[in-house]
Every structure is written in C-alpha cells, then in structure tokens.
Short mmCIF file of C-alpha atoms in Angstrom, two decimals:
data_model
loop_
_atom_site.label_atom_id
_atom_site.label_comp_id
_atom_site.label_asym_id
_atom_site.label_seq_id
_atom_site.Cartn_x
_atom_site.Cartn_y
_atom_site.Cartn_z
CA MET A 17 -0.38 -20.00 -13.65
CA GLN A 18 0.57 -18.22 -16.61
CA ASN A 19 -1.73 -15.19 -17.31
CA VAL A 20 -3.77 -14.98 -20.44
CA PRO A 21 -2.71 -12.18 -22.71
CA GLY A 22 -4.98 -9.31 -23.01
CA GLU A 23 -7.54 -8.01 -20.90
CA LEU A 24 -10.08 -10.36 -19.74
CA GLY A 25 -13.86 -9.48 -19.48
CA GLU A 26 -16.93 -11.52 -19.63
CA PRO A 27 -18.44 -11.62 -23.06
CA GLY A 28 -21.74 -12.15 -23.29
CA GLY A 29 -23.93 -14.96 -25.03
CA SER A 30 -22.06 -17.77 -23.18
CA MET A 31 -23.88 -21.00 -24.11
CA MET A 32 -22.95 -21.92 -20.39
CA HIS A 33 -25.62 -19.55 -19.34
CA ARG A 34 -28.37 -20.46 -21.66
CA SER A 35 -27.61 -24.03 -23.71
CA MET A 36 -29.88 -25.22 -26.04
CA SER A 37 -31.18 -28.76 -25.92
CA ARG A 38 -29.15 -31.26 -27.39
CA ARG A 39 -31.66 -32.13 -30.04
CA THR A 40 -32.00 -28.37 -31.08
CA ALA A 41 -28.04 -27.73 -30.90
CA LEU A 42 -27.79 -30.56 -33.59
CA ARG A 43 -30.87 -29.11 -35.94
CA SER A 44 -28.76 -26.19 -35.61
CA ALA A 45 -25.46 -27.80 -36.45
CA VAL A 46 -26.80 -29.92 -39.25
CA GLY A 47 -28.73 -26.88 -40.98
CA GLY A 48 -25.60 -25.18 -40.89
CA ALA A 49 -23.28 -27.64 -42.41
CA LEU A 50 -26.02 -28.41 -45.00
CA ALA A 51 -26.16 -24.88 -45.81
CA ALA A 52 -22.65 -24.53 -46.48
CA GLY A 53 -22.84 -27.48 -48.61
CA GLY A 54 -20.07 -29.73 -46.99
CA LEU A 55 -19.37 -32.48 -44.53
CA THR A 56 -21.62 -34.69 -46.31
CA LEU A 57 -21.21 -38.78 -45.93
CA GLY A 58 -23.43 -40.75 -48.34
CA GLY A 59 -26.92 -38.80 -47.72
CA THR A 60 -26.49 -39.42 -43.55
CA VAL A 61 -26.41 -36.54 -41.03
CA PRO A 62 -22.84 -35.06 -41.27
CA ALA A 63 -20.59 -36.73 -38.48
CA ALA A 64 -18.89 -33.63 -37.66
CA ALA A 65 -22.14 -31.62 -37.44
CA ALA A 66 -23.54 -34.17 -35.33
CA ALA A 67 -20.53 -34.68 -33.23
CA ALA A 68 -20.06 -30.80 -32.90
CA ALA A 69 -23.79 -30.73 -31.42
CA GLY A 70 -22.48 -33.32 -28.83
CA ALA A 71 -24.95 -36.15 -30.42
CA PRO A 72 -23.98 -39.70 -30.94
CA THR A 73 -23.43 -40.94 -34.69
CA THR A 74 -23.04 -44.49 -36.13
CA ALA A 75 -19.66 -42.86 -37.38
CA ALA A 76 -18.24 -42.56 -33.84
CA GLY A 77 -15.01 -44.80 -33.42
CA GLY A 78 -16.00 -45.21 -29.82
CA VAL A 79 -13.95 -44.86 -26.53
CA PHE A 80 -10.09 -45.65 -26.94
CA ARG A 81 -9.20 -48.91 -25.74
CA ASP A 82 -5.57 -49.62 -26.58
CA VAL A 83 -2.70 -48.72 -29.22
CA ARG A 84 -4.50 -51.25 -31.62
CA ASP A 85 -7.21 -48.44 -32.34
CA PHE A 86 -4.81 -46.75 -34.46
CA HIS A 87 -4.94 -49.58 -37.09
CA GLY A 88 -6.81 -49.10 -40.26
CA SER A 89 -6.85 -46.34 -43.11
CA TRP A 90 -7.59 -42.55 -42.96
CA GLU A 91 -8.18 -39.61 -44.86
CA GLY A 92 -7.48 -36.21 -43.76
CA VAL A 93 -5.66 -32.99 -44.17
CA TYR A 94 -1.77 -32.23 -43.58
CA ASP A 95 -1.18 -28.19 -43.34
CA GLY A 96 -4.46 -27.99 -45.57
CA ARG A 97 -3.23 -30.49 -48.45
CA ARG A 98 -5.11 -33.57 -48.62
CA ALA A 99 -3.52 -36.48 -47.39
CA ARG A 100 -3.80 -40.31 -46.80
CA LEU A 101 -2.34 -42.30 -43.72
CA THR A 102 -2.46 -46.17 -43.49
CA ILE A 103 -1.52 -47.51 -39.82
CA ALA A 104 -0.39 -51.32 -39.18
CA VAL A 105 -0.23 -52.39 -35.26
CA ALA A 106 1.71 -55.74 -34.56
CA GLN A 107 2.19 -56.94 -31.21
CA GLU A 108 5.68 -57.93 -30.29
CA PRO A 109 5.54 -61.35 -28.39
CA PRO A 110 6.04 -62.29 -25.99
CA ALA A 111 5.93 -58.74 -24.64
CA MET A 112 2.74 -56.65 -24.53
CA LEU A 113 4.55 -54.10 -26.38
CA ALA A 114 3.76 -53.13 -30.06
CA THR A 115 5.52 -51.86 -33.12
CA VAL A 116 3.37 -49.46 -35.43
CA TYR A 117 4.06 -48.91 -38.90
CA PHE A 118 3.12 -45.88 -40.96
CA THR A 119 2.56 -45.18 -44.76
CA PHE A 120 1.69 -41.17 -45.24
CA THR A 121 0.54 -39.80 -48.53
CA ASP A 122 0.78 -36.27 -49.25
CA LEU A 123 -1.66 -36.26 -51.98
CA GLY A 124 -1.23 -32.57 -52.80
CA ARG A 125 2.20 -33.34 -53.52
CA ASP A 126 2.19 -36.74 -54.87
CA GLU A 127 4.62 -37.97 -52.11
CA THR A 128 4.76 -41.03 -49.96
CA TYR A 129 6.72 -41.76 -46.81
CA THR A 130 6.97 -44.65 -44.66
CA GLY A 131 8.29 -45.68 -41.03
CA SER A 132 7.59 -47.38 -37.70
CA ARG A 133 7.53 -46.86 -33.95
CA ARG A 134 8.60 -49.81 -32.13
CA ASN A 135 8.33 -50.64 -28.34
CA VAL A 136 4.87 -48.78 -28.18
CA PRO A 137 2.83 -49.78 -24.82
CA PRO A 138 -0.23 -50.80 -24.94
CA GLY A 139 -2.11 -47.86 -23.39
CA THR A 140 -0.49 -45.40 -25.70
CA ARG A 141 -2.97 -42.83 -27.28
CA ALA A 142 -0.35 -40.56 -28.16
CA ILE A 143 2.76 -41.71 -30.20
CA ALA A 144 5.51 -39.39 -29.93
CA ALA A 145 8.72 -38.86 -31.82
CA ILE A 146 7.63 -40.52 -35.20
CA THR A 147 10.28 -40.30 -38.16
CA LEU A 148 9.05 -41.01 -41.57
CA GLY A 149 11.46 -41.82 -44.64
CA GLY A 150 10.45 -40.96 -48.55
CA PRO A 151 11.36 -37.79 -50.50
CA ALA A 152 12.57 -36.30 -47.62
CA LEU A 153 12.87 -36.95 -43.73
CA LEU A 154 9.76 -36.14 -41.68
CA SER A 155 9.10 -35.89 -38.26
CA TRP A 156 6.17 -35.97 -36.11
CA PRO A 157 6.47 -35.45 -32.87
CA THR A 158 2.92 -36.38 -31.88
CA LEU A 159 0.12 -38.11 -33.22
CA LEU A 160 -2.86 -38.09 -31.04
CA ILE A 161 -6.09 -40.53 -31.05
CA HIS A 162 -8.77 -38.71 -29.81
CA THR A 163 -10.06 -40.81 -26.61
CA ARG A 164 -13.78 -40.59 -26.96
CA ASP A 165 -14.00 -41.04 -30.82
CA THR A 166 -11.20 -43.32 -32.27
CA ASP A 167 -12.11 -42.38 -35.60
CA ILE A 168 -10.21 -39.29 -35.27
CA LEU A 169 -6.29 -38.46 -35.06
CA SER A 170 -4.81 -35.26 -35.09
CA GLY A 171 -1.21 -34.06 -34.63
CA THR A 172 1.95 -31.86 -35.82
CA ALA A 173 4.68 -32.58 -38.20
CA ASP A 174 7.74 -30.82 -38.32
CA PRO A 175 9.10 -30.64 -41.60
CA GLY A 176 12.51 -28.21 -41.37
CA GLY A 177 11.54 -26.41 -38.21
CA ARG A 178 8.15 -25.39 -39.51
CA ARG A 179 5.00 -26.77 -37.74
CA HIS A 180 2.28 -28.69 -40.01
CA PRO A 181 -0.96 -29.19 -38.28
CA MET A 182 -2.58 -32.42 -39.40
CA VAL A 183 -5.79 -34.20 -38.77
CA PHE A 184 -7.06 -37.74 -40.10
CA TYR A 185 -10.45 -39.38 -40.24
CA ARG A 186 -10.99 -42.94 -40.37
CA SER A 187 -11.79 -43.66 -43.95
CA THR A 188 -15.21 -44.99 -43.32
CA ALA A 189 -16.04 -42.26 -41.59
CA ALA A 190 -14.18 -39.55 -43.05
CA PRO A 191 -16.16 -36.01 -44.26
CA SER A 192 -15.87 -34.67 -47.66
CA PRO A 193 -12.84 -32.37 -47.99
CA VAL A 194 -13.57 -28.61 -47.86
CA PRO A 195 -11.73 -26.69 -50.39
CA ASN A 196 -10.64 -23.28 -49.38
CA ARG A 197 -7.69 -20.55 -49.95
CA PRO A 198 -4.48 -20.42 -47.91
CA PHE A 199 -4.20 -18.73 -44.43
CA ARG A 200 -3.12 -15.03 -44.89
CA GLY A 201 -3.06 -13.53 -41.48
CA PHE A 202 -5.02 -13.02 -38.31
CA GLU A 203 -7.89 -11.35 -39.96
CA ASP A 204 -9.02 -14.89 -41.15
CA TRP A 205 -9.72 -16.03 -37.86
CA CYS A 206 -12.78 -14.42 -37.72
CA GLY A 207 -13.54 -12.04 -40.77
CA LEU A 208 -13.60 -8.94 -42.29
CA PRO A 209 -14.62 -6.17 -41.66
CA VAL A 210 -15.95 -7.06 -38.52
CA GLY A 211 -17.50 -10.52 -37.95
CA GLN A 212 -17.39 -13.87 -36.24
CA GLY A 213 -15.70 -17.25 -37.42
CA ARG A 214 -17.42 -20.21 -36.23
CA TYR A 215 -15.64 -23.79 -36.33
CA LEU A 216 -17.33 -27.25 -35.70
CA GLY A 217 -15.58 -30.07 -34.36
CA SER A 218 -13.77 -32.33 -31.91
CA LEU A 219 -12.40 -31.72 -28.42
CA ASP A 220 -10.54 -35.27 -27.46
CA GLY A 221 -13.57 -36.89 -29.26
CA ARG A 222 -16.40 -34.83 -27.88
CA GLY A 223 -18.37 -32.60 -29.89
CA ALA A 224 -16.79 -28.82 -29.74
CA ARG A 225 -17.43 -25.75 -31.15
CA LEU A 226 -14.98 -22.79 -31.65
CA ASP A 227 -15.97 -18.83 -32.27
CA VAL A 228 -13.89 -16.12 -33.05
CA ASP A 229 -15.49 -13.33 -32.27
CA CYS A 230 -14.08 -9.63 -33.79
CA SER A 231 -15.53 -6.29 -32.04
CA TYR A 232 -14.28 -2.86 -31.77
CA ALA A 233 -13.43 -1.28 -27.99
CA GLY A 234 -13.37 2.52 -28.88
CA SER A 235 -10.87 2.59 -31.69
CA GLU A 236 -8.99 -0.90 -30.64
CA ARG A 237 -10.26 -4.02 -32.18
CA ARG A 238 -10.38 -7.08 -30.08
CA MET A 239 -10.50 -11.02 -30.81
CA THR A 240 -12.46 -13.02 -28.39
CA PHE A 241 -11.89 -16.81 -28.89
CA ARG A 242 -14.58 -19.24 -27.24
CA LEU A 243 -14.15 -22.83 -26.93
CA GLY A 244 -16.92 -25.08 -25.86
CA ASP A 245 -17.46 -28.77 -24.86
CA LEU A 246 -20.58 -29.07 -26.27
CA GLU A 247 -21.23 -32.52 -24.42
CA ARG A 248 -20.28 -31.40 -21.00
CA ARG A 249 -21.51 -27.77 -21.36
CA ILE A 250 -18.07 -26.35 -20.33
CA GLU A 251 -16.96 -23.16 -22.36
CA TRP A 252 -13.39 -21.14 -22.15
CA TYR A 253 -12.51 -18.01 -23.55
CA THR A 254 -9.58 -15.53 -23.95
CA ARG A 255 -9.16 -12.13 -25.55
CA LEU A 256 -6.22 -10.82 -27.93
CA THR A 257 -5.95 -7.13 -28.98
CA GLU A 258 -5.04 -6.56 -32.91
CA SER A 259 -2.25 -4.21 -31.66
CA ASP A 260 -0.32 -7.01 -30.09
CA VAL A 261 -1.35 -9.57 -32.49
CA ARG A 262 0.21 -7.34 -35.48
CA ARG A 263 3.70 -7.61 -34.23
CA TRP A 264 3.38 -11.48 -34.58
CA SER A 265 5.03 -13.24 -37.43
CA TYR A 266 2.79 -15.37 -39.99
CA ASP A 267 3.48 -18.55 -38.29
CA ARG A 268 2.64 -17.20 -34.74
CA GLN A 269 -0.68 -15.96 -36.34
CA ARG A 270 -1.53 -19.31 -37.30
CA ASN A 271 -1.04 -20.41 -33.73
CA PRO A 272 -2.54 -17.79 -31.69
CA LEU A 273 -3.39 -19.36 -28.38
CA ALA A 274 -0.07 -21.25 -27.78
CA GLY A 275 0.97 -21.28 -24.34
CA VAL A 276 -2.46 -19.58 -23.00
CA TRP A 277 -4.58 -20.50 -20.36
CA MET A 278 -8.02 -20.28 -21.44
CA LYS A 279 -10.32 -18.69 -18.55
CA PRO A 280 -13.68 -20.55 -18.01
CA TYR A 281 -16.90 -19.03 -17.95
CA TRP A 282 -17.88 -20.18 -14.57
CA GLU A 283 -15.44 -19.82 -11.73
CA ARG A 284 -15.66 -23.35 -10.20
CA GLN A 285 -14.35 -24.98 -13.50
CA GLU A 286 -10.58 -25.57 -14.31
CA PRO A 287 -9.01 -23.34 -16.92
CA LEU A 288 -7.91 -25.12 -20.23
CA TRP A 289 -4.16 -24.81 -20.88
CA ILE A 290 -3.71 -24.65 -24.91
CA ASP A 291 -0.34 -26.21 -26.09
CA SER A 292 -1.13 -25.23 -29.75
CA LEU A 293 -4.32 -24.28 -32.17
CA TYR A 294 -3.11 -24.33 -35.50
CA TRP A 295 -4.52 -22.67 -38.59
CA HIS A 296 -3.85 -24.86 -41.75
CA GLY A 297 -1.39 -22.89 -43.82
CA HIS A 298 -2.57 -24.28 -47.27
CA ASN A 299 -6.40 -24.14 -46.18
CA ALA A 300 -7.77 -21.79 -43.49
CA ALA A 301 -10.87 -23.71 -43.25
CA TYR A 302 -9.25 -26.27 -40.90
CA VAL A 303 -7.50 -25.53 -37.39
CA THR A 304 -5.93 -28.55 -35.27
CA GLY A 305 -4.35 -28.03 -32.04
CA GLU A 306 -3.54 -29.99 -28.74
CA SER A 307 -4.54 -29.05 -25.02
CA THR A 308 -3.42 -30.71 -21.82
CA ARG A 309 -5.77 -31.73 -19.19
CA GLN A 310 -6.33 -34.21 -16.50
CA GLY A 311 -5.02 -37.64 -17.67
CA GLY A 312 -2.41 -36.11 -20.38
CA PRO A 313 -2.81 -34.42 -23.99
CA CYS A 314 -5.96 -33.85 -25.52
CA GLY A 315 -6.45 -33.48 -29.60
CA MET A 316 -8.52 -30.82 -31.03
CA SER A 317 -9.93 -30.36 -34.83
CA PHE A 318 -12.11 -28.20 -36.08
CA ILE A 319 -13.55 -27.32 -39.83
CA ARG A 320 -14.72 -23.57 -40.31
CA ARG A 321 -18.64 -22.89 -40.99
CA THR A 322 -18.57 -19.32 -42.01
CA PRO A 323 -16.93 -17.88 -45.08
CA LEU A 324 -13.52 -16.68 -44.89
CA PRO A 325 -12.86 -12.89 -46.06
CA GLY A 326 -12.67 -12.77 -49.90
#
C-alpha cells in the first residue's frame, strides 16, 4: 500500500463521531445552497444539495441497470466551460453488445464533436477509449455513469496531453450553471488567508461532501482534505504541506490527490484510493474525479459552496 503524502494526524470535527441526522443534514445543505444563490431547479429542493445530504430526490436517476442508462441528453461542464452531450445506445443484434453514439458540444467554444464506441457489453458503466472527431480529435479515456444515481456522468478528456475533467447531468435534472473564475493555484482549494473550502456533490451517486481545511502548525501551513460519504457515514482524510505543494506544477495542483490512499477515520474501515480529483481549469467551483473501490471505478463530482479567494 502506498503511503499518503504528508504527516497524518487525527483532525477534529469528524462527522463520523458526531453525525447529524439526515433531516438536519438536508436542512443544512439546502440552506447553504440557497444562501449561495445557486443550484436551483425550478423552485424545488436543489438536487445537488439534497444528494449531498444523503436524502432521496425526485431527480435521482436510480441505480445503474445496464449500458442503456447512458442514453439521453446531458448538460454539464468540460474543464469548467459549459457543455452539452447527447448519447444514443443501439443494440447490435443478434448479440447483446451495443454501439454507443456521442454528440458533444463545447458551448464555451461553440465546437461540436461526434463519435461512437462499438461492441460495448451490457454491464458497462465505464466506457473507455472514446474518440470524437470535429474541429480537432478528442480522446476521452473514461466516461463513468454514477452507480447509485444514473443522472450523473463524470470523466476525463485528454486533448493534446492535458487532462480536462468533465461532469454531466441528465438534462431533466441538471443544476443551474455556477459561474466562477478560473483555477489559479493550490490556494483555491481552501481560501485565503486561512479558511475552508466546502464542496457538495456525488461519490458514485451517493451524497458526498469534500472539505479542504487550511491551518498552521507553527510556521508551516497544512491542507487537510476530508471526503465524506454522507449516506453511509464514512469519512476519509489526508494532509498536504504547503512547502511540498509549492514545488508542484500548475496541472499537478489541479489534481492534488492523484495516487493517494485516503485514510479512514475509523480503523476498521477501508482506505480510499484516489485515481484523480481535478479542479476544473476554467471554473474552480467544479471538482471532478475518480476513485477505485470494490467493484471497480467510481465517479466523483463536487460543486463549491464557499466563496473563492478574490
């Protein structure tokens, strides 16, 4: 097992030790979302806030059944720019395999791309090696549907060697876009001079919360990442030091937990392996990633609920 970078301690305030009720969590999440003025869905409870509190919502897509759950119209963000995706799934008789057709529009650049992936097995929830043609050639290494909420897709693109995170919501359940500025550097994780970044969203379709706390230990500033599965009341954490992070490249600062085992608060629970956790380059309010757990890859998507530093 790979060691987690940074010195690991027991941060206080774990929701594992003093968990609020689901009703209280929902009230808190909804209140925060309303106060921030975003994520509204036609006057209903904000879907992302309700999901982040572990509460069921009418917009939830349900549990994954088969590859046909990818079919439909999707709205989202592509490295922070607004984007649209249409997916059609066609069975290939007489076999059970499917062909999946993609039409992707980068609304920020007014560019449209198309492509398909053949011979996709029916149980596929992570479509790999997608190639799209248009103004350029796009490569999507992975597009994941969230197992517990099939109204959410997440993944990464690889245009020219630089990874672009992306997240899409089924059009009938898509939250309003959250405008914000581009990602500048690691200080955007939490805020300046010392603060906390809070993000609400989905861990493979379960309501989740990501907190990034900044604190000083003597003269050294440390960032503690806490990732919580609110439905199952599991929380993981890891810590980074500013002196280490400042040596990283810009792209590495956008993906701080790649290749990290996050440690659970409870000893008997399993650690969580993080494949990637990207801050979107053109909008630092969005965070998209992927973890590996029993049963395969899991998508992660979060939207920031606290202000960014100016």
